[in-house]
XYZ file of C-alpha atoms in Angstrom:
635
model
C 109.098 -31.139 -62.280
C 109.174 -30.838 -58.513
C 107.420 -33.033 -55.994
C 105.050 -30.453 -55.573
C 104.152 -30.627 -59.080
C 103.990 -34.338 -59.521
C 101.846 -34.091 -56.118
C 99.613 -31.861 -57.528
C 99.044 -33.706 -60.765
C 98.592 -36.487 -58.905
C 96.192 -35.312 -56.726
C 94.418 -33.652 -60.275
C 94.343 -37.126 -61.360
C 92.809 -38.527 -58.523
C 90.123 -35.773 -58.546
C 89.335 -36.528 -61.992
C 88.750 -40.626 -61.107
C 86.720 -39.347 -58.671
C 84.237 -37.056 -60.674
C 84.290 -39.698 -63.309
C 83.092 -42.101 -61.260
C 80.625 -40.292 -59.426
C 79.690 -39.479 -63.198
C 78.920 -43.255 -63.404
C 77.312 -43.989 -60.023
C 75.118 -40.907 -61.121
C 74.198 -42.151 -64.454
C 74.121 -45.601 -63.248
C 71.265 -44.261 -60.368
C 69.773 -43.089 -63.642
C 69.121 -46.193 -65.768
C 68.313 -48.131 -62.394
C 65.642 -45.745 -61.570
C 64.504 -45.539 -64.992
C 64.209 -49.404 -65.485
C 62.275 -48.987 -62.008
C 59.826 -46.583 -63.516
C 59.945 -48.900 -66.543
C 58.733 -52.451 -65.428
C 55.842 -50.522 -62.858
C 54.825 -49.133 -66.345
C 55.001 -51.927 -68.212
C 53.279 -53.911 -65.561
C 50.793 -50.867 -65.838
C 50.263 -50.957 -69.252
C 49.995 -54.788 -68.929
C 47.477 -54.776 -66.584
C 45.314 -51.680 -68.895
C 45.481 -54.428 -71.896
C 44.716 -57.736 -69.722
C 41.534 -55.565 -68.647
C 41.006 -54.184 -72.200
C 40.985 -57.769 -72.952
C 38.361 -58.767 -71.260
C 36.262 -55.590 -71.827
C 36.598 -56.797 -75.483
C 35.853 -60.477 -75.211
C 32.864 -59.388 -73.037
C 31.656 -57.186 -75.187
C 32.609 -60.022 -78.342
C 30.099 -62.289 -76.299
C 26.990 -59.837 -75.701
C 27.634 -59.111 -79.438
C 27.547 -62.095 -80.445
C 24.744 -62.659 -77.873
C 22.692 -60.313 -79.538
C 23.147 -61.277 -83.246
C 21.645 -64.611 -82.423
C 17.943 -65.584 -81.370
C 18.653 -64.825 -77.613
C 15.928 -63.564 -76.045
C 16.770 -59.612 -74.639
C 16.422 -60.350 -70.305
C 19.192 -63.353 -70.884
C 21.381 -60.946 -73.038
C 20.721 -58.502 -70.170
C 21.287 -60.949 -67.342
C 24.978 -61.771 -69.461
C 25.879 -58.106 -69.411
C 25.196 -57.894 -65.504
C 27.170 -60.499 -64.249
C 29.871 -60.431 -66.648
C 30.113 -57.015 -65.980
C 30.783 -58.169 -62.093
C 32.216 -61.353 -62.500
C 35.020 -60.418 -65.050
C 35.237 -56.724 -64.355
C 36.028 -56.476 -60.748
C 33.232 -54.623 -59.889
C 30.608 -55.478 -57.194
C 27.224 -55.751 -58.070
C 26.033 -54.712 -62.017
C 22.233 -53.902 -62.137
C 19.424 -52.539 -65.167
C 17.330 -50.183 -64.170
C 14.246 -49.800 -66.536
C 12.158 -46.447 -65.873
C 8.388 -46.816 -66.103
C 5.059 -45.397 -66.385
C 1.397 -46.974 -66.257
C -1.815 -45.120 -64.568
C 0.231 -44.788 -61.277
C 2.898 -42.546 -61.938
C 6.604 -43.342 -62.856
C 7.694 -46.284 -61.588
C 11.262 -48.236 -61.689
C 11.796 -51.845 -62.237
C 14.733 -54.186 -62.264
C 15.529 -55.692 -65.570
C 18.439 -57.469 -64.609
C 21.183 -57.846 -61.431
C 24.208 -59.709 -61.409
C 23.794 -62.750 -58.707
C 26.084 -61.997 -55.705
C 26.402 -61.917 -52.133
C 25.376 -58.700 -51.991
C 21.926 -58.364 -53.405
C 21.674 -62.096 -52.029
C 22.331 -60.252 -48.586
C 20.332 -57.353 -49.166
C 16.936 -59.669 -50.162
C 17.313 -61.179 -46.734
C 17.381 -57.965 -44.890
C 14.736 -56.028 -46.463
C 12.649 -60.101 -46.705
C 9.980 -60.522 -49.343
C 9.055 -59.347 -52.276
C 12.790 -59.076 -53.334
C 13.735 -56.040 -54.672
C 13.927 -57.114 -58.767
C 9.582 -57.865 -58.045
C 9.509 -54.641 -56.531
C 7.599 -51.318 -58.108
C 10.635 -48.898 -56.779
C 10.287 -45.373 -56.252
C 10.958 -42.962 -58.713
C 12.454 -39.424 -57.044
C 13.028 -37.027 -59.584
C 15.787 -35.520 -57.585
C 17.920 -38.882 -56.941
C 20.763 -39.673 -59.013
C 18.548 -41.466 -61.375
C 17.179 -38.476 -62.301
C 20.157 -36.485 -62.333
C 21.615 -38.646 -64.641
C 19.387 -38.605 -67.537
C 19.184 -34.219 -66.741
C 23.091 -34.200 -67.231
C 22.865 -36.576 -69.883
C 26.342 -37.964 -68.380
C 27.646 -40.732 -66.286
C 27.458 -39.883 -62.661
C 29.080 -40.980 -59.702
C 28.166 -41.263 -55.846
C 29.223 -42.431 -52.792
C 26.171 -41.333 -50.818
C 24.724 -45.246 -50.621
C 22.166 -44.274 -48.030
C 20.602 -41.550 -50.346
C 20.346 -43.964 -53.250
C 18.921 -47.056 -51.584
C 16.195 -44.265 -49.872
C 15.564 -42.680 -53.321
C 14.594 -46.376 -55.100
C 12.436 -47.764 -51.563
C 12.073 -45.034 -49.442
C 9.757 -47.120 -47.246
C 13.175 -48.446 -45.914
C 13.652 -47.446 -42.479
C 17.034 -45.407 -41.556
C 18.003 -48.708 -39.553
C 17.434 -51.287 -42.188
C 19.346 -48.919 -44.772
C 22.222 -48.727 -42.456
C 22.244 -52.858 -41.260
C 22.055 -53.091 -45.237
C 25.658 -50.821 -45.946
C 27.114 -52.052 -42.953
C 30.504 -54.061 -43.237
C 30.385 -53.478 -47.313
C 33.156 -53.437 -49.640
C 31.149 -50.820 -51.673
C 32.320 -47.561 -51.903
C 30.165 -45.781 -54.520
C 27.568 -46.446 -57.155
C 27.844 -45.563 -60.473
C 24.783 -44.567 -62.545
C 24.926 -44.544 -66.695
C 22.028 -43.580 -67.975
C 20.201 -45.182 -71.101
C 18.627 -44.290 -74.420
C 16.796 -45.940 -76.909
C 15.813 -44.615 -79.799
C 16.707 -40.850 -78.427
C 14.565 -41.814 -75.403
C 15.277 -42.529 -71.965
C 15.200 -45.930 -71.130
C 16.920 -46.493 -67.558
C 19.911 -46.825 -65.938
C 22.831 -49.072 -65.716
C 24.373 -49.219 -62.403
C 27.676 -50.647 -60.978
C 28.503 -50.728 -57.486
C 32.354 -50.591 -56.850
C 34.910 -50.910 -54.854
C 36.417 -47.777 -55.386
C 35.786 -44.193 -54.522
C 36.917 -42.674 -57.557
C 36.135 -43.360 -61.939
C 38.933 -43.212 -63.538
C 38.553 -42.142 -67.271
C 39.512 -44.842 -69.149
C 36.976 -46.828 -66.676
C 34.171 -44.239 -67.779
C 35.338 -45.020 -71.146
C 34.576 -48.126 -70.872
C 31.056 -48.069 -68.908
C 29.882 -45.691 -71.428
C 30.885 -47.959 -74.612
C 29.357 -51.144 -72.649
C 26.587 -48.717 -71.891
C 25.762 -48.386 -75.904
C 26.062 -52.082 -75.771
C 22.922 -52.202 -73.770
C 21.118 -49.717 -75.661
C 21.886 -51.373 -78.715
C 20.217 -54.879 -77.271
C 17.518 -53.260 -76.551
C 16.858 -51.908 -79.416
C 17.737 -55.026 -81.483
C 14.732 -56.673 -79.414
C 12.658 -53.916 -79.783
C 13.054 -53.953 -83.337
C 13.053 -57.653 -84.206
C 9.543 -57.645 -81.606
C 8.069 -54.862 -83.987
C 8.801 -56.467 -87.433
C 7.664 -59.896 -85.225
C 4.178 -58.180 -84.622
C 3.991 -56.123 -87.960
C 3.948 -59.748 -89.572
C 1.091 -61.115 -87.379
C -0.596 -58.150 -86.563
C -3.318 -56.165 -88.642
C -1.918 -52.549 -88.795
C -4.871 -50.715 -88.409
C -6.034 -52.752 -85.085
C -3.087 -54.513 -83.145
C -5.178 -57.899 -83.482
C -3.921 -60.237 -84.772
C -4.375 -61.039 -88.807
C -6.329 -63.576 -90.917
C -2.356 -65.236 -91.799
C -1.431 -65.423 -87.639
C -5.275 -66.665 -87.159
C -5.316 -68.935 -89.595
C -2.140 -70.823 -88.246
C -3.478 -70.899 -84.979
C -6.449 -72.777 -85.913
C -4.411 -75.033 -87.964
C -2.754 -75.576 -84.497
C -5.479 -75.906 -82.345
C -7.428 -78.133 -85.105
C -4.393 -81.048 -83.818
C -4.297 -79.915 -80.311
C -8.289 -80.400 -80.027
C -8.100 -84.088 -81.982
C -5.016 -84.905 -79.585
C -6.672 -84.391 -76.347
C -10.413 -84.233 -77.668
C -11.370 -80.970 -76.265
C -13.799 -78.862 -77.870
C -12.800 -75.379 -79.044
C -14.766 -72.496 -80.647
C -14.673 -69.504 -82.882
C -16.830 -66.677 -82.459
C -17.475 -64.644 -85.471
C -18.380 -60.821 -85.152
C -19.061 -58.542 -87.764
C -20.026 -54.532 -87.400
C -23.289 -53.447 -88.282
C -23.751 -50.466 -90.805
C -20.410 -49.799 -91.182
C -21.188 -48.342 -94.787
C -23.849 -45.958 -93.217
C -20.875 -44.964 -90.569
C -18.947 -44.028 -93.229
C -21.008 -42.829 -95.556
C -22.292 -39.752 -92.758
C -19.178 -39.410 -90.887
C -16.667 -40.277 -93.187
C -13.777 -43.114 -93.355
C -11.794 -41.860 -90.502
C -15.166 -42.259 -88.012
C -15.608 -45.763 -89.641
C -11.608 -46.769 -88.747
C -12.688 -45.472 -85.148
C -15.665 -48.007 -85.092
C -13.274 -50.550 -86.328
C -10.584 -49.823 -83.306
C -13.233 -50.156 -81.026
C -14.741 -53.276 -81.467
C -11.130 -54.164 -81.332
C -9.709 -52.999 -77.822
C -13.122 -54.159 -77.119
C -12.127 -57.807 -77.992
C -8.462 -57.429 -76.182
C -9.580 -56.548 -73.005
C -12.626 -59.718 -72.875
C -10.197 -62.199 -74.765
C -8.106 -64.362 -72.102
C -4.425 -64.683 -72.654
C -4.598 -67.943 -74.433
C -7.580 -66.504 -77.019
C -6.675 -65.263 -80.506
C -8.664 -62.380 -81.369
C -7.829 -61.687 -85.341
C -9.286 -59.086 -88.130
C -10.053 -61.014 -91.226
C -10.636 -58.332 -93.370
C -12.905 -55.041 -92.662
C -15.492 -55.007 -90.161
C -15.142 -58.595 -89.944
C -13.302 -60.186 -86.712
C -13.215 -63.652 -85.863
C -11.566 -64.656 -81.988
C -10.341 -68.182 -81.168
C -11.299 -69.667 -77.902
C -8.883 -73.122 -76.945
C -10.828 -75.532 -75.010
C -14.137 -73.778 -74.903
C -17.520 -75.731 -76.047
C -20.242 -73.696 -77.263
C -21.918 -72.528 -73.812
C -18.969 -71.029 -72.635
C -18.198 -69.543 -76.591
C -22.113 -68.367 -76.574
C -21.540 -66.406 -72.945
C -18.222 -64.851 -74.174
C -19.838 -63.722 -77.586
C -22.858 -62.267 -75.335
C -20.539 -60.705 -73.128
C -18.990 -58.989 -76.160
C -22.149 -58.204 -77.375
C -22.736 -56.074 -74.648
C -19.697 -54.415 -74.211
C -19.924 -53.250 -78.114
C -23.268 -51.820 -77.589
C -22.902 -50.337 -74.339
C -19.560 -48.302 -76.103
C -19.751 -44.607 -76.970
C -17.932 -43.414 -79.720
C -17.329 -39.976 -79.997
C -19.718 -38.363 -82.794
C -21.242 -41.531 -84.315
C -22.590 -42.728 -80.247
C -23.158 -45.854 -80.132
C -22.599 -48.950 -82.133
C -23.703 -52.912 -82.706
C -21.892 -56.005 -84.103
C -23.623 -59.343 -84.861
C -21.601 -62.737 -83.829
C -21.981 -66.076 -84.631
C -20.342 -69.064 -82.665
C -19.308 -72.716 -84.170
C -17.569 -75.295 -81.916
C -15.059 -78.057 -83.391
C -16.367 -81.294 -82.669
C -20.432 -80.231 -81.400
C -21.032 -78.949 -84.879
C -17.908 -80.686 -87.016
C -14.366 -82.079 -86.951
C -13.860 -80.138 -90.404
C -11.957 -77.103 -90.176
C -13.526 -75.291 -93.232
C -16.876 -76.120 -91.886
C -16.455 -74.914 -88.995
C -15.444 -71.825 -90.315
C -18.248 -71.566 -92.856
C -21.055 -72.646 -89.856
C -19.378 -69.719 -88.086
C -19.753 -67.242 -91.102
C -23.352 -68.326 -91.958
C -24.330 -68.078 -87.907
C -22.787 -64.481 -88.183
C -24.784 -63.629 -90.839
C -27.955 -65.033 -89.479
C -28.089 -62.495 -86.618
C -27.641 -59.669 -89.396
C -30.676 -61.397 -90.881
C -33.045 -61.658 -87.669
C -31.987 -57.871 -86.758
C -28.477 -57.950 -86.135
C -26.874 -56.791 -82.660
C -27.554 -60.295 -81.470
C -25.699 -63.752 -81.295
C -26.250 -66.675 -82.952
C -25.295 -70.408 -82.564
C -24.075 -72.177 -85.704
C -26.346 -74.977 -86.921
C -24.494 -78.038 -87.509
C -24.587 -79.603 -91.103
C -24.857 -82.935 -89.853
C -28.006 -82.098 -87.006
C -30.944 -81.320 -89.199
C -32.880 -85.032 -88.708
C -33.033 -84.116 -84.750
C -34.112 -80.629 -84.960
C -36.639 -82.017 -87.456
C -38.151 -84.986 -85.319
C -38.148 -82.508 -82.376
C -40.127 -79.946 -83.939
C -42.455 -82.185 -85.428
C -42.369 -84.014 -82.235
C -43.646 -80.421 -80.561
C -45.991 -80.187 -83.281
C -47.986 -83.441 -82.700
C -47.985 -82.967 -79.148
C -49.826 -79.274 -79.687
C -52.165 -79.384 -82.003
C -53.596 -83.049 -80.927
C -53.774 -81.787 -77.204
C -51.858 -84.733 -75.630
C -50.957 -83.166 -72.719
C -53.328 -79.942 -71.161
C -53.078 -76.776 -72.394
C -54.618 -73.620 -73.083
C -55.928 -73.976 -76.947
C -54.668 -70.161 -77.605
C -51.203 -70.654 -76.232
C -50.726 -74.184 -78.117
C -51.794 -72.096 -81.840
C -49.161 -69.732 -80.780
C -46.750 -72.290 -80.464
C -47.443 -73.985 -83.736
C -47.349 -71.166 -85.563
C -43.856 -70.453 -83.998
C -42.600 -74.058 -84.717
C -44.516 -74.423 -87.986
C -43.062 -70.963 -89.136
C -39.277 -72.028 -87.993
C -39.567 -75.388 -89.843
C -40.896 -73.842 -92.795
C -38.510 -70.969 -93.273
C -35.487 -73.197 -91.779
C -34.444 -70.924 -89.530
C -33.244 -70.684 -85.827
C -34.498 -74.276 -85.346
C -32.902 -74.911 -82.221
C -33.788 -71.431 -80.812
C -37.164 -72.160 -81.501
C -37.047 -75.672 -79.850
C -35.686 -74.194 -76.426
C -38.145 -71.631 -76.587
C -40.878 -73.249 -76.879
C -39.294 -75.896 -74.242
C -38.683 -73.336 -71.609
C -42.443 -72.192 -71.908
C -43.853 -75.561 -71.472
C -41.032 -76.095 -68.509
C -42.768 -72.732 -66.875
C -45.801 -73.763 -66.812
C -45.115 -76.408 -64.467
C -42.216 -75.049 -62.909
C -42.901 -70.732 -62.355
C -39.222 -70.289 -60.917
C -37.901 -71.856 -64.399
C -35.879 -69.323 -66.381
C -35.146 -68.755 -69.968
C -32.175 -70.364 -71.654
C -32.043 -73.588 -68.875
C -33.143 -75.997 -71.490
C -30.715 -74.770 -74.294
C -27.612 -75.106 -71.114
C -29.098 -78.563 -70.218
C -29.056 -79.558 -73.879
C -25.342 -78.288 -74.698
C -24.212 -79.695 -71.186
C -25.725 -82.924 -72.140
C -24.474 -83.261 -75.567
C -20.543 -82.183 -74.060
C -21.209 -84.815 -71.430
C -22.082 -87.430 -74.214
C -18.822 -86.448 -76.010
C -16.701 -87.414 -73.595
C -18.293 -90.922 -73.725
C -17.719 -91.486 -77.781
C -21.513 -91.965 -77.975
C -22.134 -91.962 -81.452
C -23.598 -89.312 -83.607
C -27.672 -91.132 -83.338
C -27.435 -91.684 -79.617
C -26.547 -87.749 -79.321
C -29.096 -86.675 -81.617
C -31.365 -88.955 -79.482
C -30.719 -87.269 -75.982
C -31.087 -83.940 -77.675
C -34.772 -84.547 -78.252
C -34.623 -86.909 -74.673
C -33.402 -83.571 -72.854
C -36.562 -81.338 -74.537
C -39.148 -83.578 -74.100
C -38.331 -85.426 -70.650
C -40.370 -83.800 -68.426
C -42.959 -82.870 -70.445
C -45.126 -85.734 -68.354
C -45.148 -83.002 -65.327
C -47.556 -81.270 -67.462
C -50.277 -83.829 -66.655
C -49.641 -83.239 -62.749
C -51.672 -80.814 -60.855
C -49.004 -77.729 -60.832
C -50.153 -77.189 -56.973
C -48.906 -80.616 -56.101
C -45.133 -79.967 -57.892
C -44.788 -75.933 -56.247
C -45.777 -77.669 -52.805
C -43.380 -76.287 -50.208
C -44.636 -78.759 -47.281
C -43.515 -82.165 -47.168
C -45.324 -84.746 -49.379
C -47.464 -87.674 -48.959
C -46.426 -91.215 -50.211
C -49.740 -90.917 -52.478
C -48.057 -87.276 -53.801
C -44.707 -88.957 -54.184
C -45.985 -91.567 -56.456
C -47.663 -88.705 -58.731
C -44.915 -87.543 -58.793
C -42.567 -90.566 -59.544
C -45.026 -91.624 -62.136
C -44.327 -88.565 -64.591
C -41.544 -90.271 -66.782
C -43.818 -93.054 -67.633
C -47.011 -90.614 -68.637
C -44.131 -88.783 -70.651
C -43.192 -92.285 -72.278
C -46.274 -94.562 -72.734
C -49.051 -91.886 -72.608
C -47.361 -88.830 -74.060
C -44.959 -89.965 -77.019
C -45.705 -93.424 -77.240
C -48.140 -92.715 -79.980
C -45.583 -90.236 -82.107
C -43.917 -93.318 -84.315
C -40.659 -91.207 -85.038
C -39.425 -90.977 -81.768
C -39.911 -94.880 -80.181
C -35.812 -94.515 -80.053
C -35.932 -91.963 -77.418
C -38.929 -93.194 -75.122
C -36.180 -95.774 -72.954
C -33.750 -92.617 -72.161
C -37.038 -90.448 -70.768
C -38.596 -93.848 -69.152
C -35.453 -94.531 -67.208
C -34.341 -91.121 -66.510
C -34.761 -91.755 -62.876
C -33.269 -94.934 -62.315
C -30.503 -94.917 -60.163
C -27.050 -96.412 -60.151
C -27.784 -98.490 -57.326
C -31.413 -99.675 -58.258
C -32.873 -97.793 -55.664
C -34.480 -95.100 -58.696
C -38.101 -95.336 -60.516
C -40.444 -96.477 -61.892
C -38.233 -100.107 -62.517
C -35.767 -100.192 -60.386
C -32.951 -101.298 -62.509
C -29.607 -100.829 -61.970
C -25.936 -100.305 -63.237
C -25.341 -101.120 -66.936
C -29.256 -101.810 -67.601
C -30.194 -98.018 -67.447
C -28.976 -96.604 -70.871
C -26.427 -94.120 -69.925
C -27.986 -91.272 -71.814
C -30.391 -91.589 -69.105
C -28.355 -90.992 -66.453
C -26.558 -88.748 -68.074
C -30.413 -86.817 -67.576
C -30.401 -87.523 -64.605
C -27.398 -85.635 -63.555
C -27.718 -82.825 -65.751
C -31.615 -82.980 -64.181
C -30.258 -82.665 -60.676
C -27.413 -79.977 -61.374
C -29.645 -77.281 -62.926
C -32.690 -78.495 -60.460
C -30.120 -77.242 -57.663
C -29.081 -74.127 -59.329
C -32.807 -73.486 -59.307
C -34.836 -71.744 -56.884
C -37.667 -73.818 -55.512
C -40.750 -73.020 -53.303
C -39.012 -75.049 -50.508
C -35.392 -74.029 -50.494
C -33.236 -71.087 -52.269
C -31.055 -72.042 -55.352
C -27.297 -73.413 -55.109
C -23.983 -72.087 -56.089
C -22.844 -74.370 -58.903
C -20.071 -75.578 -56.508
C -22.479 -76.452 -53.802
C -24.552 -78.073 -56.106
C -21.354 -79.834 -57.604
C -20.547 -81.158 -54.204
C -24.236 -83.258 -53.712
C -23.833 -84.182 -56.917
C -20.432 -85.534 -55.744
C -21.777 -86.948 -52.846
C -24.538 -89.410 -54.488
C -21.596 -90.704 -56.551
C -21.752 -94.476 -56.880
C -25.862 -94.084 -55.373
C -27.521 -92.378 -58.365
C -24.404 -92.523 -60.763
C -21.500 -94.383 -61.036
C -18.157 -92.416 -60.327
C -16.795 -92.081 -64.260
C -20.054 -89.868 -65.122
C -19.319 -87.672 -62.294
C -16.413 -87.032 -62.354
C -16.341 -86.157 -66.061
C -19.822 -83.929 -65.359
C -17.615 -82.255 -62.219
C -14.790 -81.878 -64.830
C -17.163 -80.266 -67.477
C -18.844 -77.857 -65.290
C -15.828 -76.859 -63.291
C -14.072 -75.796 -66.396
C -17.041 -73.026 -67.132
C -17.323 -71.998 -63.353
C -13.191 -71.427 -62.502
């Protein structure tokens, strides 16, 4: 082989090192850019399953969340700030969309607490937005969203904040998106039960949704909606076990249980409550010309009737039929009596659609005034109810305590002798009349203490022209409250009932000229005056053998705390505090009065001289417990 040769193969050799390892640097390149591309998708993929990871253990906690007795706005608040807090994003808000008498409406369920609805409250100042009624524009996203029945993203901020408070101006809106991190707002819309719900919204970061991120909102989406209707659920089989079905009161089982609970409240604190019992009149006769479905209608009535008077703390029930009962916490029997008459009224005054109108009869019992025994109390109720069927129904009755009969007895009887052996002046037709009323009453043993504050009130007007109707029967349950919250025992209450009819009865032997005098009287007319109390005591009833216990409370009734009272002048301890507990109840509904010389008080003014002779004509414990008393009827 020639040199040329061996140069050549040589230089063939060569050639072929050199494409070989170019063949290596090449594939070398290769597995360097490959392992590049590699660990950026492993860190990738790493990153997808550290986020999936969280997704999932948020989600594992709202699940677990709502398989437990959480109430639904703190599962809500958990999804909203987990939502931002572990998920990068923003700010997390639910949207709820609403509708009352208004229009549609939106409200804020829940918001994730961060600087930027933190920042946002400050700007647009108070109410903050989540006590807002926002705007509902049924061209906004919001809308959109539920149309499209899709996810839906935007990165027009201005337009959104305008759609939900368009009462923003456009320089607000802008100091509010100014300097923000936020680059668009995403809006998922909700269902529950195949109907829309709301929204909920995630402000982020980022100007484009990827798809595994809408993924992702949409499963945590059916997260929500599946909360929600969890608590919607577990709220309906809550209220289908205390509810009656026909009526959305509550039933005899929830009613029952809440007397059981008031029953110990009531004995805790010693504060009266009551129970009004209403039952609808000719309900048969409803049914029998219009038929069943009419009848249900009556039913209904009376009870959206009772929801809208009952307060929130009231427990209006159906115990079976056309009967209702409604519990009133902390209410004696005046305020029980005005709610029942209220009631009253509003059944009456209700057109019904075919049958016209319709009546109920009520009865009222209060624990404590008419017994501490629970199935008395219900029973007094029941047989008080029943009693206005019996005098004519449409009307309300007050229960008559088991344990009151000797009072109402001595009173009438009291009444009686008075009347027919002419102890004090009156005209001989109107004293038969009044017998006959009080004779007939004790005879038939019915609507005693009606009677008694009837006849009361008539004798009061004879003396007094401006007196009205029904004072005597407030003075007399005012009294006996105020004597409650004194333990005085069961005699010395049944004493100051009769005291409270029968006190002023002496101002019957006074020239009625002399007591309507609007001019200032003389010393001579003063003493007249002053002297009534003891014509009541010694002339009047001092005679009538059965009630020597009560002449000392209507003797001293106008003694004063400080001595400086009639006709003795004692003082303190030495006037028998069921007369001064007269005394007060005298002055309060004297005050509330009209008189010839001066126009009638509010209660509140009238509360405030009362106040003001405190430690004078009373001594501070009785008025502040009468304040206390009255104030609760008058707030």
């Amino acid at each position: 082989m020639g040199i040329f040769d061996k140069f050549k193969e040589v230089k063939r050799k060569v050639s072929e090192v050199e494409s070989n390892l170019y063949n290596e640097k090449r594939d070398y390149l290769e597995i360097y850019e490959r392992n590049l591309e590699l660990e950026k998708e492993i860190k990738e993929r790493t990153k997808e399953l550290n986020d999936a990871n969280k997704r999932m253990f948020t989600l594992q906690h709202i699940w677990d969340m709502m398989n437990s007795s959480t109430p639904l706005e703190n599962v809500l608040e958990a999804i909203v700030n987990s939502t931002q807090g572990e998920l990068g994003y923003m700010h997390c808000v639910i949207i709820r969309k609403c509708e009352d008498e208004d229009g549609t409406f939106l409200r804020i369920l829940a918001q994730s607490k961060d600087n930027l609805i933190e920042r946002l409250n400050n700007i647009i100042g108070a109410p903050s937005i989540q006590t807002r009624r926002l705007n509902y524009d049924d061209t906004s996203i919001f809308a959109d969203a539920f149309k499209q029945k899709t996810i839906i993203q935007t990165r027009s901020l201005d337009l959104s904040l305008k759609a939900v408070m368009p009462e923003l101006t456009q320089d607000t809106v802008a100091k509010v998106l100014s300097n923000q991190p936020v680059k668009s707002v995403i809006v998922i819309p909700l269902y529950t039960r195949e109907k829309e719900f709301g929204w909920f919204c995630v402000f982020s970061s980022r100007e484009e949704l990827a798809s595994a991120e809408t993924d992702f909102l949409g499963l945590f989406a059916k997260q929500i909606e599946m909360a929600i209707t969890i608590a919607d659920l577990f709220q309906a089989v809550r209220e289908e076990a205390v509810t009656d079905a026909l009526t959305g009161l509550y039933n005899r089982r929830y009613f029952e249980e809440s007397l059981n609970k008031e029953v110990a409240r009531a004995k805790r604190l010693m504060q009266p409550f009551s129970v009004i019992g209403i039952d609808l009149d000719y309900l048969k006769k409803i049914n029998d010309t219009f038929g069943h479905a009419y009848g249900d209608m009556a039913i209904k009535t009376i009870a959206e009737i009772l929801k809208s008077n009952a307060r929130s703390i009231d427990v209006p029930a159906r115990i079976g039929g056309e009967e209702f009962d409604i519990l009133l916490p902390g209410v004696a029997s005046d305020g029980a009596l005005a709610a029942a008459e209220r009631i009253r009224k509003s059944i009456e005054n209700k057109e019904i659609e075919t049958i016209g109108h319709i009546t109920g009869s009520l009865g009222v019992a209060t624990f404590f005034e008419h017994t501490d025994n629970i199935e008395e109390l219900l029973e007094l109720t029941d047989q008080a109810m029943y009693q206005s069927k019996r005098n004519g129904r449409n009307r309300v009755t007050l229960a008559k305590p088991i344990t009151e009969t000797s009072w109402q007895e001595i009173a009438i009887n009291t009444f009686l002798d008075i009347l027919s052996k002419n102890r004090v002046p009156l005209a001989r037709k109107l004293s038969k009349e009044l017998c006959l009323k009080l004779e007939t009453t004790a005879h038939q043993g019915e609507n005693k203490q009606e009677s008694l504050y009837m006849v009361a009130d008539m004798l009061s007007k004879l003396y007094n022209p401006m007196h009205e109707a029904g004072v005597v029967k407030n003075k007399v349950l005012t009294a006996v409250s105020l004597a409650k919250r004194f333990d005085l025992s069961k005699d010395d209450i049944d004493n100051l009932r009769v005291a409270i009819l029968l006190y002023d009865i002496g101002n019957l032997m006074i020239s009625p000229g002399l007591l309507q005098k609007a001019t200032p009287l003389t010393d001579e007319e003063k003493d007249k005056i002053k002297n009534h109390p003891v014509i009541a005591a010694q002339e009047i009833l001092k005679p009538i053998s059965y009630v020597q216990d009560i002449l000392p409370i209507i003797e001293h009734h106008h003694e004063n705390w400080d001595g400086s009272g009639y006709p003795n002048k004692i003082s303190k301890d030495e006037i028998p505090l069921t007369s001064q507990i007269i005394l007060i109840i005298d002055e309060y509904f004297a005050l509330i009065e009209p008189r010839p010389y001066r126009a009638k008080m509010s209660s509140r003014d009238a509360l405030e001289v009362i106040k003001s002779d405190a430690g004078k004509k009373w001594n501070h414990t009785l008025v502040n417990e009468f304040i206390s008393l009255i104030e609760h009827d008058i707030v």
